[in-house]
Coordinates of C-alpha atoms in Angstrom, one line a residue:
X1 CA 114.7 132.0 77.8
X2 CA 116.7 128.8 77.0
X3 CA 119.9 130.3 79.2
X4 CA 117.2 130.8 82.1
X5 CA 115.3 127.5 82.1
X6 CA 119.2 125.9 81.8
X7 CA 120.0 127.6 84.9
X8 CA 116.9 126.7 86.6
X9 CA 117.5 123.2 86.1
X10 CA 121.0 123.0 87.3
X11 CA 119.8 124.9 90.5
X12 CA 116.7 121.8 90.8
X13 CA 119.5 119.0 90.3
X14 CA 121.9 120.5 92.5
X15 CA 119.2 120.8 95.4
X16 CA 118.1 117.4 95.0
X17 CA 121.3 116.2 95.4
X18 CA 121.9 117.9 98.2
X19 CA 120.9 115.3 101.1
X20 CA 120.7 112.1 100.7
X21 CA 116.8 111.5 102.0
X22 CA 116.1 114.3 98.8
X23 CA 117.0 111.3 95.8
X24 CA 116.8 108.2 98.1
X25 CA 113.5 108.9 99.8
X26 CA 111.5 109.5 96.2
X27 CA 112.6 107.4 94.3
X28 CA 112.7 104.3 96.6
X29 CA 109.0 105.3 97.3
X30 CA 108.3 105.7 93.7
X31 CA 109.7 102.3 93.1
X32 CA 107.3 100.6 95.7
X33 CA 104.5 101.4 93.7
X34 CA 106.0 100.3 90.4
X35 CA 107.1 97.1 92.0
X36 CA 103.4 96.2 93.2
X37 CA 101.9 97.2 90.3
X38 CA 104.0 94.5 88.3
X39 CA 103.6 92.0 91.1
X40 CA 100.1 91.9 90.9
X41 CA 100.0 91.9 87.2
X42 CA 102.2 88.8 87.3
X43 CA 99.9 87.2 90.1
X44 CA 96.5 88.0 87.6
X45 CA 98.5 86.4 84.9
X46 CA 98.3 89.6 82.9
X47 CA 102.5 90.1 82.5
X48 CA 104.7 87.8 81.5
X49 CA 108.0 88.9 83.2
X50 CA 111.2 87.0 83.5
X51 CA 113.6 89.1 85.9
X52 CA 116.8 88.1 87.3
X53 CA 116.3 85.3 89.9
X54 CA 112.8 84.7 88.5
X55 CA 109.6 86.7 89.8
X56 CA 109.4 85.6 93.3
X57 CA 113.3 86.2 94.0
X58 CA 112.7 89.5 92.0
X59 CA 109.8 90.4 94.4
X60 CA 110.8 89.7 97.7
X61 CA 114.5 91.1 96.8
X62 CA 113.6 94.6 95.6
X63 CA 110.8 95.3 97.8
X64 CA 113.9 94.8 100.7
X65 CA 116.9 95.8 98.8
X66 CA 115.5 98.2 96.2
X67 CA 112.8 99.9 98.2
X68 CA 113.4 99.8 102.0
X69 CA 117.4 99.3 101.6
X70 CA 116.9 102.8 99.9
X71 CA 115.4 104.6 102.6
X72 CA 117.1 102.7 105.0
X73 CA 120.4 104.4 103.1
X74 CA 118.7 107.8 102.5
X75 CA 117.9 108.3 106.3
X76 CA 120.9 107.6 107.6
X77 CA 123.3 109.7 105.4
X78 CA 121.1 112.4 106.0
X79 CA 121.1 111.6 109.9
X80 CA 124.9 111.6 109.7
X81 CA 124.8 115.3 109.3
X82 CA 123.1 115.6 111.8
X83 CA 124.7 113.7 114.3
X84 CA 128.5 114.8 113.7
X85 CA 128.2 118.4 112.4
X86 CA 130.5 117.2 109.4
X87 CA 128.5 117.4 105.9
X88 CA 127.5 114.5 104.8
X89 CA 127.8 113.3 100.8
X90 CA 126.3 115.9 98.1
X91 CA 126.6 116.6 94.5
X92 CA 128.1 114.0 92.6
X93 CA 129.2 111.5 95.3
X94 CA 124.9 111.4 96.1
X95 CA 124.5 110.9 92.4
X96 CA 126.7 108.1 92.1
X97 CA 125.5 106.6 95.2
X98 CA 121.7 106.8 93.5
X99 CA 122.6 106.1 89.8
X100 CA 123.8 103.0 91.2
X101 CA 120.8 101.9 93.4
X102 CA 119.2 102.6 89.8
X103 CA 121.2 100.8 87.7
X104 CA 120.8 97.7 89.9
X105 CA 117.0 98.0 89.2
X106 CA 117.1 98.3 85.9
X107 CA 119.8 95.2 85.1
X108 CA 117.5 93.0 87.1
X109 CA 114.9 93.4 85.2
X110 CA 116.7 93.2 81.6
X111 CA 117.3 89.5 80.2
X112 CA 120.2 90.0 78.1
X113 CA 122.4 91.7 81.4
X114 CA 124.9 89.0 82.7
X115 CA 124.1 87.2 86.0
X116 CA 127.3 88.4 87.2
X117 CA 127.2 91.9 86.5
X118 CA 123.6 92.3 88.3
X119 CA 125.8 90.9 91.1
X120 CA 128.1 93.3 91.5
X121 CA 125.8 96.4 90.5
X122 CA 123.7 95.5 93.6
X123 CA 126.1 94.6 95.7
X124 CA 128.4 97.5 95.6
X125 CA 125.3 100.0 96.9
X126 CA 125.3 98.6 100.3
X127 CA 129.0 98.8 101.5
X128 CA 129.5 102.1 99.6
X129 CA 127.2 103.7 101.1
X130 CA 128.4 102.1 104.6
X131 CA 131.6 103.4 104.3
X132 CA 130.6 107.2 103.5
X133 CA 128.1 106.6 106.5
X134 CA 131.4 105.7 108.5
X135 CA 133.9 108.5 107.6
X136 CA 131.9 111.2 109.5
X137 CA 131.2 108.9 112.4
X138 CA 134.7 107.6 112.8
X139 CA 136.4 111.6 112.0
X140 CA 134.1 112.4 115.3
X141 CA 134.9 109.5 117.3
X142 CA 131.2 108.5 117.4
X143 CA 131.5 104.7 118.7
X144 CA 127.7 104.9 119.4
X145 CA 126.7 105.6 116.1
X146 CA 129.1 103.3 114.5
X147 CA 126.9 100.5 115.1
X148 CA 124.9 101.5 111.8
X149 CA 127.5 100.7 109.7
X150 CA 128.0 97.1 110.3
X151 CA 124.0 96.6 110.2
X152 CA 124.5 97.7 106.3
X153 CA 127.4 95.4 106.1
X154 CA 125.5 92.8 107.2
X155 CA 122.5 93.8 105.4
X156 CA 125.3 93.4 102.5
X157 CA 125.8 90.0 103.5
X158 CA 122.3 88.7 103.3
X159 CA 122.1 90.8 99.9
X160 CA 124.9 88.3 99.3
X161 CA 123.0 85.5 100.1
X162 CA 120.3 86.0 98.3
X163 CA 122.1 86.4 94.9
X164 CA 123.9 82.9 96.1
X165 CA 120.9 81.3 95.7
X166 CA 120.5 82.6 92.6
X167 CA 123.8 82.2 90.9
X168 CA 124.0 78.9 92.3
X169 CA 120.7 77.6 92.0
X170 CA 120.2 76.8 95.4
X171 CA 116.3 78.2 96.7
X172 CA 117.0 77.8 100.2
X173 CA 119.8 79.7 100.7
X174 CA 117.8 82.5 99.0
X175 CA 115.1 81.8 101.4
X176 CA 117.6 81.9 104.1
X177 CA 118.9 85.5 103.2
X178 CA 115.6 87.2 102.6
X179 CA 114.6 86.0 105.9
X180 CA 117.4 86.8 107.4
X181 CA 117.0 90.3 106.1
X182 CA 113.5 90.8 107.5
X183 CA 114.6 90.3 111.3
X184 CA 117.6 92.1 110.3
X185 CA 115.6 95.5 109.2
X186 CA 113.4 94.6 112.3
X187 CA 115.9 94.7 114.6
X188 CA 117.0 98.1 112.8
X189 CA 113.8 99.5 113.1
X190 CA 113.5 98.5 117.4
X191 CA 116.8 100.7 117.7
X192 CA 115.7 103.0 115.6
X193 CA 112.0 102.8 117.5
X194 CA 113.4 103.3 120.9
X195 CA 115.5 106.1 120.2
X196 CA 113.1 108.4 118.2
X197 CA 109.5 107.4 119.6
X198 CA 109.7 108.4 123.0
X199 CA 111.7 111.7 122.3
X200 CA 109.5 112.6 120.0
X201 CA 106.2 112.0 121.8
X202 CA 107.6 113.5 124.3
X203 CA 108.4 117.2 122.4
X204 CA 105.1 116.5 120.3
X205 CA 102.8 116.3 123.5
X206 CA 104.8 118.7 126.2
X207 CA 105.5 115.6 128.5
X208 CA 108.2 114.3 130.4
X209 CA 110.2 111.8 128.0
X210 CA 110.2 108.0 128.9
X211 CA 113.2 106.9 129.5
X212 CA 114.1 103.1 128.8
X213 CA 114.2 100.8 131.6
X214 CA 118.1 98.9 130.9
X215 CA 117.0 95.7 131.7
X216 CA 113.4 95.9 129.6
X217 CA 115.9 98.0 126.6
X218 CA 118.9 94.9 126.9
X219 CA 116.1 92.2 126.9
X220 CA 113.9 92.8 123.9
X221 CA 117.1 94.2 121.9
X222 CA 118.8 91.2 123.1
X223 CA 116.0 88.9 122.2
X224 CA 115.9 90.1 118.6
X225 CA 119.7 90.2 118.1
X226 CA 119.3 86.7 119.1
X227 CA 116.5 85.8 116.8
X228 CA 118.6 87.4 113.7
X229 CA 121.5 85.1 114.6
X230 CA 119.5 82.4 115.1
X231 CA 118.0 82.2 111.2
X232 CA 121.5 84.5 109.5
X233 CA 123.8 81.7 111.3
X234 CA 121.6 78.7 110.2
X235 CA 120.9 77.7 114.0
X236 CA 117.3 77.8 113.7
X237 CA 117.0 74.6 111.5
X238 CA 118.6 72.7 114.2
X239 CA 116.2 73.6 117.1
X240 CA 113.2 72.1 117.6
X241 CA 110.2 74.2 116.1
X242 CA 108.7 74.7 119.4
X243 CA 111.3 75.8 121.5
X244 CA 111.8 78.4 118.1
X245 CA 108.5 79.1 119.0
X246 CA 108.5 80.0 122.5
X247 CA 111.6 82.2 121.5
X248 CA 109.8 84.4 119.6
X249 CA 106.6 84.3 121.7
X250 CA 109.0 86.0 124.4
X251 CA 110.7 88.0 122.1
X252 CA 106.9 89.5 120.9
X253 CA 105.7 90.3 124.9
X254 CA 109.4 92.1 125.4
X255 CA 108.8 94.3 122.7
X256 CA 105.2 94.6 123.9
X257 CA 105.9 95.9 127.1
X258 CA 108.4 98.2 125.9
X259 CA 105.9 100.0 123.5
X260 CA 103.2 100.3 126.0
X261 CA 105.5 102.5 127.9
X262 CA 105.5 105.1 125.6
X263 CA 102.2 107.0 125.7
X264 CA 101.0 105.8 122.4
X265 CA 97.4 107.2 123.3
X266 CA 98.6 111.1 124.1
X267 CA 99.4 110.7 120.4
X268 CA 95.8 110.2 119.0
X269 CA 95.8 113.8 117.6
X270 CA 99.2 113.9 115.9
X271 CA 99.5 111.8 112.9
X272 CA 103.3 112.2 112.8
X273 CA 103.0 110.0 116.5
X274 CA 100.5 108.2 115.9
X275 CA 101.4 106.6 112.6
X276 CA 104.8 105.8 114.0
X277 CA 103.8 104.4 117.1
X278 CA 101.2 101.8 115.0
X279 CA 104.1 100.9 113.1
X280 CA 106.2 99.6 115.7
X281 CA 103.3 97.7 117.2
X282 CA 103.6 95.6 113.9
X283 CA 106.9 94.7 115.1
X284 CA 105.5 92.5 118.5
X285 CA 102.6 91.7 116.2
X286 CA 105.2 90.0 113.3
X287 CA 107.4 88.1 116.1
X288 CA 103.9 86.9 117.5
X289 CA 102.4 85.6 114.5
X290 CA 106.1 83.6 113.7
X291 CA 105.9 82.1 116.9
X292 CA 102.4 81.1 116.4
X293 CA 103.5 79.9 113.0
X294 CA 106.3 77.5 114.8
X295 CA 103.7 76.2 117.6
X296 CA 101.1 76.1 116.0
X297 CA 101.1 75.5 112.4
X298 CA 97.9 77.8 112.1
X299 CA 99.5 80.6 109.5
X300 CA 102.4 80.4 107.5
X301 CA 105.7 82.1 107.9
X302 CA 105.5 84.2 104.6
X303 CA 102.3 85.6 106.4
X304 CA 103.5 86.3 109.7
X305 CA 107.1 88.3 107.8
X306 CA 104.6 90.1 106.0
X307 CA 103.3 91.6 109.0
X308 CA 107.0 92.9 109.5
X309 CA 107.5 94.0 105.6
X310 CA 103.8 95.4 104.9
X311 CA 102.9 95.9 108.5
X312 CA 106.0 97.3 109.9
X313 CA 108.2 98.5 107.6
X314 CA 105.3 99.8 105.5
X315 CA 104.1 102.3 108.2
X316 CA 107.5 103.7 109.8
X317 CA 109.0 104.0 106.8
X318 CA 106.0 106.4 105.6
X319 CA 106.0 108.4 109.0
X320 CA 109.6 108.4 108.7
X321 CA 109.6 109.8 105.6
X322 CA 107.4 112.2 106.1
X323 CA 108.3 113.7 109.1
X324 CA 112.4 113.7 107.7
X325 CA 111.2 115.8 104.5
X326 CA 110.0 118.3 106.6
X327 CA 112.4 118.8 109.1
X328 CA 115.2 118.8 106.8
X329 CA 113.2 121.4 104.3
X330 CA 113.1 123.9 107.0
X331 CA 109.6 123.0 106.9
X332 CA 107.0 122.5 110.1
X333 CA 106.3 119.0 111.3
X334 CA 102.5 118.9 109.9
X335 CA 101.3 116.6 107.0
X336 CA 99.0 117.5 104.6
X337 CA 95.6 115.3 104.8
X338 CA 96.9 113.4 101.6
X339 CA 99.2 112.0 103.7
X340 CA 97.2 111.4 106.8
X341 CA 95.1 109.6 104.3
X342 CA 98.1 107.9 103.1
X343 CA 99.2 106.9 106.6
X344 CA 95.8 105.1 107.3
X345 CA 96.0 103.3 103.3
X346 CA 99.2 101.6 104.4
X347 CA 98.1 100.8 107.3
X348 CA 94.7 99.2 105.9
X349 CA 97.1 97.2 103.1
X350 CA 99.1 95.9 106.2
X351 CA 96.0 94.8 108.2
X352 CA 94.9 93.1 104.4
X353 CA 97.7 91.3 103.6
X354 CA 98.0 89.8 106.8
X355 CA 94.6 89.2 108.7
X356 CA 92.5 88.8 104.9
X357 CA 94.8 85.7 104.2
X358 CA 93.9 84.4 108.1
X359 CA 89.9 85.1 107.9
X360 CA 89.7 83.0 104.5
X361 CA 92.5 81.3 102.4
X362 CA 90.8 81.1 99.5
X363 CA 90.5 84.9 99.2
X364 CA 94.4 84.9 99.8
X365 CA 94.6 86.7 96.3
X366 CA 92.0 88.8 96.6
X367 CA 93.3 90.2 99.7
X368 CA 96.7 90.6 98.5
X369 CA 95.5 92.6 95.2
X370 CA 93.7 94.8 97.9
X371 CA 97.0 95.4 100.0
X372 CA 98.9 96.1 97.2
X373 CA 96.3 99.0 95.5
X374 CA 96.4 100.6 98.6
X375 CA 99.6 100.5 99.7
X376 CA 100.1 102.4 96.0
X377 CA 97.5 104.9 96.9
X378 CA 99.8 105.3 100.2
X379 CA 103.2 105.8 98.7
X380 CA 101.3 107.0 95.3
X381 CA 100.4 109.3 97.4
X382 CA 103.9 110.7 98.8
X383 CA 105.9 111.1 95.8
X384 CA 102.8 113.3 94.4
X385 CA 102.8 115.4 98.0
X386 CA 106.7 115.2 98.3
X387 CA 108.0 116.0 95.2
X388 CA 108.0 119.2 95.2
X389 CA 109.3 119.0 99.2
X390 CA 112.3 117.2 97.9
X391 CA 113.0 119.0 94.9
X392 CA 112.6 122.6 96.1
X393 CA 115.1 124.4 98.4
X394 CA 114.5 124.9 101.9
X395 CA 111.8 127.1 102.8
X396 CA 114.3 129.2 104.6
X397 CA 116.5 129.7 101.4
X398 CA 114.1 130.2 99.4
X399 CA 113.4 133.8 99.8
X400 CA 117.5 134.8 99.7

């Protein structure tokens, strides 16, 4: 018996190490939830936690670099495969990769770990994952592709800033790199967006795919290449806040336009489409608040990036997911209703956390415990409905 449950566990490791979206995907989403849960203890005064960088560092860097930097990682090493035909990394190159995105959580969290040595943990996930992202593309010639590996590079570099700040005592430069980060992921996410929305509306609903108008595609990409250089490069402090403003404003109604193209309401009764397509409406709707926030003065910026983080990241990254686990399980592209009810949580914690702090300031907290319970029950949620998904072997190599 104990020679037969041995085996069975090798065979459960060995298949979750298989792809990288098997590890990646559950435990970033895992970690999500944990990482609320202990923000909102710390903002009810009911934990006392001292983390590397302090709380709000600690916050704002792993839900970027521990949760979605995961994902981020996860997808793309398991899109790899897909897009060379060359395997991507397995087995115990996949366990390193993941034992190190743990490690780093765990060493920011412990008091008596070394400033220095949370620095390198952390910063050695990014660029080693980058360069086994760029052996298949670069063994296939795949110049197109390429273009993902210097986004984690420079999603390294902003890592990099962030732990400045730290290390050197300097807030603003922290500031800098988290910010930098968000537009960064966003502008990940509008590549992403436009590549995988319309082609999969289009198979989902039997219609004639949308195809990008160049100038509409150059402009809003453009726009938010721009906007990213503008804050990673330091340019933004020496423009005046209104022109900054306008900028984005622009930036928002490109974006706008380019979404509205792509059939969102054909969509309605598939909640792979639909959730997706929401998600990259937070996009237009985060550039348009931080213009507002420039011109106006009416919101603050942390508000208007959270419509990005919670709003935008939150909801693709779920449909993502989701729709990655099954495809690459062998499985058919329909969620459970857990998950369609998980898809409308996050959604509702994204509408909290940003329009609750607008309709009354006072209730700022209250809102934001709200977001973060159900953005728990969302991602809560997927790890219960996908763990067995990611641990279990494909449904057609199952029965062999």
């Amino acid at each position: 018996m104990r020679n037969h449950a041995n085996k069975e566990q090798v065979k459960t490791e060995s298949v979750f190490f298989q792809l990288a979206f098997r590890p990646l995907f559950f435990a970033g989403g895992l970690f999500s939830c944990v990482a609320l849960v202990v923000w909102g203890l710390v903002l009810h005064g009911k934990l006392l936690f001292s983390p590397y960088g302090g709380v709000l560092f600690w916050h704002s860097h792993e839900m970027l670099f521990g949760f979605v930097c995961a994902v981020i990682v996860g997808f793309l090493l398991t899109a790899v495969q897909n897009w060379t035909g060359v395997r991507s990394i397995h087995g115990k190159k996949l366990l390193l990769l993941t034992s190190l995105w743990l490690l780093a959580r765990i060493a920011m969290v412990l008091p008596f770990v070394p400033k220095w040595c949370v620095f390198v943990i952390d910063m050695s996930f990014l660029p080693l994952a980058g360069y086994w992202l760029a052996q298949p593309i670069i063994l296939k010639g795949q110049m197109r592709n390429l273009f993902f590996v210097p986004i984690l590079l420079m999603l390294s570099a902003t890592n990099l800033l962030m732990h400045l700040g730290v290390v050197l005592g300097v807030f603003e430069l922290y500031q800098h790199g988290y910010m930098s980060a968000i537009l960064l992921i966003t502008l990940l996410m509008s590549v992403l967006g436009g590549r995988v929305i319309p082609f999969f509306t289009a198979n989902a609903t039997q219609t004639k795919k949308v195809v990008g108008k160049a100038w509409l595609e150059i402009a809003a990409l453009g726009s938010t290449w721009g906007m990213f250089f503008l804050y990673f490069c330091g340019l933004i402090y020496y423009i005046a806040d209104e022109v900054v403003g306008v900028l984005f404003v622009i930036c928002a109604l490109l974006h706008c336009l380019r979404a509205a193209r792509w059939h969102f309401f054909k969509t309605l009764s598939i909640p792979l489409l639909w959730s997706l397509h929401l998600a990259y409406w937070f996009i237009p709707l985060g550039i348009l608040l931080m213009g507002a926030a420039y011109l106006f003065e009416l919101l603050s910026i942390s508000t208007a990036f959270h419509a990005l983080t919670v709003g935008a990241m939150g909801n693709m990254i779920l449909s993502m997911m989701s729709r990655v686990s099954l495809g690459h399980t062998g499985r058919k592209l329909i969620v459970k209703h857990a998950i369609i009810f998980a898809f409308g949580a996050v959604l509702v914690a994204a509408l909290l956390r940003v329009f609750g702090v607008l309709i009354d300031a006072e209730l700022t907290l209250y809102f934001i415990s709200l977001s973060v319970i159900t953005w728990c029950i969302a991602y809560g949620l997927f790890s219960l409905v996908y763990f067995p998904v990611l641990t279990q072997p494909r449904v057609d190599e199952q029965s062999k």
